[in-house]
CSV table of C-alpha atoms in Angstrom, one decimal:
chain,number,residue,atom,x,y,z
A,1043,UNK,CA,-5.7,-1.4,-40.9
A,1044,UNK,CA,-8.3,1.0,-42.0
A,1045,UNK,CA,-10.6,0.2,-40.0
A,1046,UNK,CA,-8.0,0.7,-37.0
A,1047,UNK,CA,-6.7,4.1,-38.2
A,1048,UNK,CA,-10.4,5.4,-38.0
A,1049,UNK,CA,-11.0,3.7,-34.7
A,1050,UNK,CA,-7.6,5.8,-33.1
A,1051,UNK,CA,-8.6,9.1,-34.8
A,1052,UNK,CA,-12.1,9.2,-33.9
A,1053,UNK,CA,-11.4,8.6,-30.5
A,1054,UNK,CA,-8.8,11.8,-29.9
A,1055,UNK,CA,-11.1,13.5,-31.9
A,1056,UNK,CA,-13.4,12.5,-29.8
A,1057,UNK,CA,-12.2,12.2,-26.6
A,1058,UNK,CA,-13.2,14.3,-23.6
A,1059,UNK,CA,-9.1,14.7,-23.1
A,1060,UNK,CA,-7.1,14.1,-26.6
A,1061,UNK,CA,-3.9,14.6,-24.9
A,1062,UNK,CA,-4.7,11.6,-22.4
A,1063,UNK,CA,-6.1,9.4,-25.5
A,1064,UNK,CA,-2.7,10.0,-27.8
A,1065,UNK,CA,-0.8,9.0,-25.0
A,1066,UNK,CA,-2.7,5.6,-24.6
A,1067,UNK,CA,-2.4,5.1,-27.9
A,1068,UNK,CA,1.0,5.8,-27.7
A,1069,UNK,CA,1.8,3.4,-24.9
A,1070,UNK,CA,-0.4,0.5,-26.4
A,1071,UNK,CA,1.9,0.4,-29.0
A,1072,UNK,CA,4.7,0.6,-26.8
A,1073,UNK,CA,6.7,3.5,-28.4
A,1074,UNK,CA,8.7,6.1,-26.3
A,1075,UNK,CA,8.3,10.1,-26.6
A,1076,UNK,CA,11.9,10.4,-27.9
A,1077,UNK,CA,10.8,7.5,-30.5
A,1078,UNK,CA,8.0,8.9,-31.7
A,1079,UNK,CA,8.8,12.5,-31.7
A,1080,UNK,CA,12.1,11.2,-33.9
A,1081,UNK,CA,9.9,9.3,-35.8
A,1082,UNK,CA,7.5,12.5,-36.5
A,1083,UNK,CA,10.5,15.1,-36.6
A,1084,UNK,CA,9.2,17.4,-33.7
A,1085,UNK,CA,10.9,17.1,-30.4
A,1086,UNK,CA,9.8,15.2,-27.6
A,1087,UNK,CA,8.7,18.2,-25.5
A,1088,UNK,CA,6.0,18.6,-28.3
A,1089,UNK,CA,5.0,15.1,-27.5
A,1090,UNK,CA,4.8,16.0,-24.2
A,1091,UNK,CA,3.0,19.0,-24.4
A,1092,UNK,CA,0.0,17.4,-26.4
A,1093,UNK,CA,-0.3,14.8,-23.7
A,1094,UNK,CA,-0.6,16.6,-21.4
A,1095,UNK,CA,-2.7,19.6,-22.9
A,1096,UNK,CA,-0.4,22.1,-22.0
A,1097,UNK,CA,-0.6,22.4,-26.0
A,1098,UNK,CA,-3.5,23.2,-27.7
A,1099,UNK,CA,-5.7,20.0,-28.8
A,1100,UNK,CA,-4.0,18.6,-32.0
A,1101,UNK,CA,-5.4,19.0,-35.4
A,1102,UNK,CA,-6.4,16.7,-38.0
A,1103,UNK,CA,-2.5,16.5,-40.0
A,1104,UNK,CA,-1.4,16.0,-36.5
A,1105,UNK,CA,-3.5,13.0,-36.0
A,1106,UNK,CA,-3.1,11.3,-39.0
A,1107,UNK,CA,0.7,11.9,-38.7
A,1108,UNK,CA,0.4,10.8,-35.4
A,1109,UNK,CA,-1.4,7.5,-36.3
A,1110,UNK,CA,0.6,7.1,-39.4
A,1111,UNK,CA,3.9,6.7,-37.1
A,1112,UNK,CA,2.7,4.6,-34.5
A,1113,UNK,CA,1.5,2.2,-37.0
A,1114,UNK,CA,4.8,2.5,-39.4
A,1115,UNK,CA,6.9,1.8,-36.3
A,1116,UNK,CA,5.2,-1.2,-35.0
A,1117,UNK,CA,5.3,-2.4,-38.9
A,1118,UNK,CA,9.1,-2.2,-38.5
A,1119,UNK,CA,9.0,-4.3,-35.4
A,1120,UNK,CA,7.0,-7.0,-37.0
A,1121,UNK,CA,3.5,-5.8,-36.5
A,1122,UNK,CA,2.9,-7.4,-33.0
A,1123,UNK,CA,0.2,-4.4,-31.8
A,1124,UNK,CA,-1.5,-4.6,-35.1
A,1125,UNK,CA,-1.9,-8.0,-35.3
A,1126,UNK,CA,-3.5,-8.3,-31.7
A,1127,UNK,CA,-5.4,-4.9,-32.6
A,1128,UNK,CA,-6.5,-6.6,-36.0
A,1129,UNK,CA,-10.6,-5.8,-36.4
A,1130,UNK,CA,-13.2,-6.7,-38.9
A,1131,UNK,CA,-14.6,-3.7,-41.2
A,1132,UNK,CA,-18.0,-3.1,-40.7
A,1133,UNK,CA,-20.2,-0.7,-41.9
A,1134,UNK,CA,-20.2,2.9,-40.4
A,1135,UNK,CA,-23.7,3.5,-38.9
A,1136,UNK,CA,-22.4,6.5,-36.8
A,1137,UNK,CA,-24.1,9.3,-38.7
A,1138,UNK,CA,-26.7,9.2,-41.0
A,1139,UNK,CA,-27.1,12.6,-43.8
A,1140,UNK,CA,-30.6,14.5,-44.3
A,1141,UNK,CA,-31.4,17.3,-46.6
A,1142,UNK,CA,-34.5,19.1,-46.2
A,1143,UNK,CA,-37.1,20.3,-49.4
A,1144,UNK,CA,-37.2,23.4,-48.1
A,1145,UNK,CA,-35.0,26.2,-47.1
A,1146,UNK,CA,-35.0,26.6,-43.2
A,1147,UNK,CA,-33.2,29.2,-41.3
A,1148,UNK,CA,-31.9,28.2,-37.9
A,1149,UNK,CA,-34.7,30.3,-35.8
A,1150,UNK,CA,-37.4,27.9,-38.3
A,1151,UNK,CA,-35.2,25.2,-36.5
A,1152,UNK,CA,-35.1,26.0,-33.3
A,1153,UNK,CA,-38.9,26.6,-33.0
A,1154,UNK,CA,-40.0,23.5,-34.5
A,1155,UNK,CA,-38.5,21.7,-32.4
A,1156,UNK,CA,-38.6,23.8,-29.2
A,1157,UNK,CA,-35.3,23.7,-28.2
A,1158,UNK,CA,-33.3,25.6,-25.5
A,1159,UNK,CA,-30.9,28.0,-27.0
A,1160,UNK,CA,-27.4,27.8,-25.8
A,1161,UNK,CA,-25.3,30.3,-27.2
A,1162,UNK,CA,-25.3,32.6,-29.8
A,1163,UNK,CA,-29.0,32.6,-30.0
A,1164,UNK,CA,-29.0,36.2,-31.8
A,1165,UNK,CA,-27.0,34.0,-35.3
A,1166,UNK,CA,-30.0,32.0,-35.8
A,1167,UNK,CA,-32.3,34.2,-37.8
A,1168,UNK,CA,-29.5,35.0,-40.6
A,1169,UNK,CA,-28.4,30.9,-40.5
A,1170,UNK,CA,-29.6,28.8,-43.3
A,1171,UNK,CA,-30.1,25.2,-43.1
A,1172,UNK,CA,-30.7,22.9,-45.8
A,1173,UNK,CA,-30.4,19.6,-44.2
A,1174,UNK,CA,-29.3,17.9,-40.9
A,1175,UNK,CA,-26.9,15.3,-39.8
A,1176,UNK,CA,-27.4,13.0,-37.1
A,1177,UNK,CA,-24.4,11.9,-35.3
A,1178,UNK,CA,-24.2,9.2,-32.6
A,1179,UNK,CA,-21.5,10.2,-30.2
A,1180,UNK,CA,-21.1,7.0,-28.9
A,1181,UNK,CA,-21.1,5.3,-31.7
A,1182,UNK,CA,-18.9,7.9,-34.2
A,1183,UNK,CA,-16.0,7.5,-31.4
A,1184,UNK,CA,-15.6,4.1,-33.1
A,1185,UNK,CA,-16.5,4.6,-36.8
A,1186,UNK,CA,-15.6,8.5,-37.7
A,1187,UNK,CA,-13.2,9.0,-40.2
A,1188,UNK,CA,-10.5,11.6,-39.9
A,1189,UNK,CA,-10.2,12.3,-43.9
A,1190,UNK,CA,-13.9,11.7,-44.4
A,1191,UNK,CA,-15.1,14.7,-42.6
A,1192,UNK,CA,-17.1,15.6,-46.3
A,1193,UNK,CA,-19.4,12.1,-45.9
A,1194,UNK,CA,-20.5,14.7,-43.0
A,1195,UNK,CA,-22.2,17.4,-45.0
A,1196,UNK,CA,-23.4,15.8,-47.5
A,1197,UNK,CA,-23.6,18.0,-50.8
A,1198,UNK,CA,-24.2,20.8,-48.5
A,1199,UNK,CA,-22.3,22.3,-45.5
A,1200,UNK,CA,-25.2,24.8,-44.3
A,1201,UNK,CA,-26.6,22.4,-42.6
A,1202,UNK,CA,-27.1,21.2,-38.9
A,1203,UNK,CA,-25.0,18.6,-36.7
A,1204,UNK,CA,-27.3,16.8,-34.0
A,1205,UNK,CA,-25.2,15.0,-32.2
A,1206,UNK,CA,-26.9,12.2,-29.8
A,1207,UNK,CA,-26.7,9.9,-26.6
A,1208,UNK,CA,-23.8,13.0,-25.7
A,1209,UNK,CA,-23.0,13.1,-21.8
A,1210,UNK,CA,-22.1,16.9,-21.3
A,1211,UNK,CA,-21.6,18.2,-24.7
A,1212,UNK,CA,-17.6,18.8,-24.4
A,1213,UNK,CA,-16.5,16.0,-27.2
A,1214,UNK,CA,-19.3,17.1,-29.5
A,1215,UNK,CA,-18.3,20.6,-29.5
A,1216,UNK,CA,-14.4,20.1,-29.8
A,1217,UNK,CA,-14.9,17.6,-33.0
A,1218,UNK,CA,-17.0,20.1,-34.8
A,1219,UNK,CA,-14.0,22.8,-33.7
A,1220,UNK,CA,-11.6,20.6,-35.3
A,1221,UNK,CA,-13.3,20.3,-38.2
A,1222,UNK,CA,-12.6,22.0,-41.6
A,1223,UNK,CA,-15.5,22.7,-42.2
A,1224,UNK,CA,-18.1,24.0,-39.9
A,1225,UNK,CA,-22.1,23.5,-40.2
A,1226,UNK,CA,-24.7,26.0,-39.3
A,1227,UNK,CA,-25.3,25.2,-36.0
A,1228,UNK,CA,-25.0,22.5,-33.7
A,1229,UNK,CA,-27.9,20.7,-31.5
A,1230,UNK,CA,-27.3,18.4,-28.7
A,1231,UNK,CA,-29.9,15.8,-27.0
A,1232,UNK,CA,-29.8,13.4,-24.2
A,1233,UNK,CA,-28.8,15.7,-21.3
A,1234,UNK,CA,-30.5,18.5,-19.6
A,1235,UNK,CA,-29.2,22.1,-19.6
A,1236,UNK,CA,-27.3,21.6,-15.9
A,1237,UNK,CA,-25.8,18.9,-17.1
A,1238,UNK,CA,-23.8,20.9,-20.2
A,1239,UNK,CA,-20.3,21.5,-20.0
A,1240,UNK,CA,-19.4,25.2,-19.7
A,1241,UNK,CA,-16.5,24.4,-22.2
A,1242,UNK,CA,-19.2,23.2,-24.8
A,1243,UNK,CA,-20.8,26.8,-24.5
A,1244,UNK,CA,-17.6,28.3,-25.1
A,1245,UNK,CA,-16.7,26.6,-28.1
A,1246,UNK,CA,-19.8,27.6,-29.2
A,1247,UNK,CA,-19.1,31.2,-28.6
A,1248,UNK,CA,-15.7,31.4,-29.4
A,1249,UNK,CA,-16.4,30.0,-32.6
A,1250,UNK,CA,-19.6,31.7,-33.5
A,1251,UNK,CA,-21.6,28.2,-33.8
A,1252,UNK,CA,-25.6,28.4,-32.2
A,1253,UNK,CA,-25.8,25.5,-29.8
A,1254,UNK,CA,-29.0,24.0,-29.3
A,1255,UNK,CA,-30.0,21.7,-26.7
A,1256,UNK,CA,-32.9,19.1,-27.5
A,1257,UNK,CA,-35.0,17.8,-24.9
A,1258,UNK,CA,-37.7,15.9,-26.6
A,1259,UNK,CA,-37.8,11.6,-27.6
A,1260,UNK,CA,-35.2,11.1,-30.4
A,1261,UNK,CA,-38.3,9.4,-32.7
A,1262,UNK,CA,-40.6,12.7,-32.4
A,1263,UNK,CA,-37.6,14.5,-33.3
A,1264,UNK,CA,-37.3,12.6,-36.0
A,1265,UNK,CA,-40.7,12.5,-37.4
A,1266,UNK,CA,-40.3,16.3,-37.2
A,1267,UNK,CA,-37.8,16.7,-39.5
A,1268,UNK,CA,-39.1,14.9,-41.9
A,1269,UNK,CA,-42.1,17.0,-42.3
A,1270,UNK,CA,-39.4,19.8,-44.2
């Protein structure tokens, strides 16, 4: 059930509403607040203030906890969710890890591949980056591990999180706020500017994080980062 646990946690981390996604979750294993608040040792209301995002989006212990539960109650039951919920491993093509030769601040970034500054636009100069990460966000709902978050960065954190095929830049920007460890900036492609979410840009700001927007075909992109 591996394969399921990552499914579940990538998709509240994910998710453009977590509270809405734990709550599916919650229901497609057929398991009651009071249960599963019992179950977890918090009270129901907590439950039912993640659900409803009157709490502030749960964490990474919450989520494996969370997932943990769900899946040790329907194992008392006789596994009937997991078995229907059953899938094949296969192998994570989600993100794939890049380091560059050279050391390459975030402005060097930003200009070689001409993209529209964000927020915090003013970091960039004193942000080094020494590789890049390449994150499909349709794809990494699926496939992203909650307790592999490392795989991310390879052998280097300073690095850069491009996140692509992203709709308005809100999911991106809360998984990289939930994670432990944070890269040296963030780029998102396949929108245009009016299209990001505001949220997104505040994330950005609140959590000092440049956010780039990129603009250009995915395969010139690509080619350009090779070059370093």
């Amino acid at each position: 059930m591996e394969k399921l646990s990552r499914m579940i946690a990538g998709e509240i981390l994910m998710a453009e509403d977590p509270g809405a996604a734990m709550k599916k979750w919650r229901e497609i294993f057929d398991i009651t607040q009071s249960d599963l608040a019992a179950s977890m040792e918090i009270t129901p209301s907590t439950i039912s203030d993640y659900e409803s995002n009157r709490r502030e989006s749960p964490g990474i212990k919450v989520i494996k906890r969370f997932i943990e539960t769900v899946m040790r109650i329907d194992k008392e039951r006789g596994s009937p969710v997991l078995q229907k919920l059953a899938i094949e491993e296969k192998p994570n093509d989600a993100f794939e890890v890049r380091n560059f030769s050279t050391i390459v601040t975030g402005i060097d970034f930003q200009k070689m591949l001409d993209a529209t500054i964000l927020a915090n636009g003013e970091m960039l100069e004193k942000k080094k980056v020494y590789g890049y990460t390449l994150l499909d966000s349709h794809k990494i709902i699926m496939d992203f591990q909650y307790n592999d978050f490392q795989k991310l960065y390879g052998s280097i954190s300073e690095r850069a999180f491009i996140f692509t095929n992203v709709s308005s830049g809100r999911s991106p920007m809360i998984a990289v706020k939930l994670a432990p460890i944070k890269p040296s900036l963030v780029a998102i492609h396949g929108l245009k500017k009016k299209d990001v979410d505001p949220l997104a840009i505040k994330i950005a700001e609140k959590d000092a994080l440049p956010l780039l927007l990129l603009e250009g075909e995915l395969p010139k992109i690509k080619e350009t980062l090779s070059k370093y």
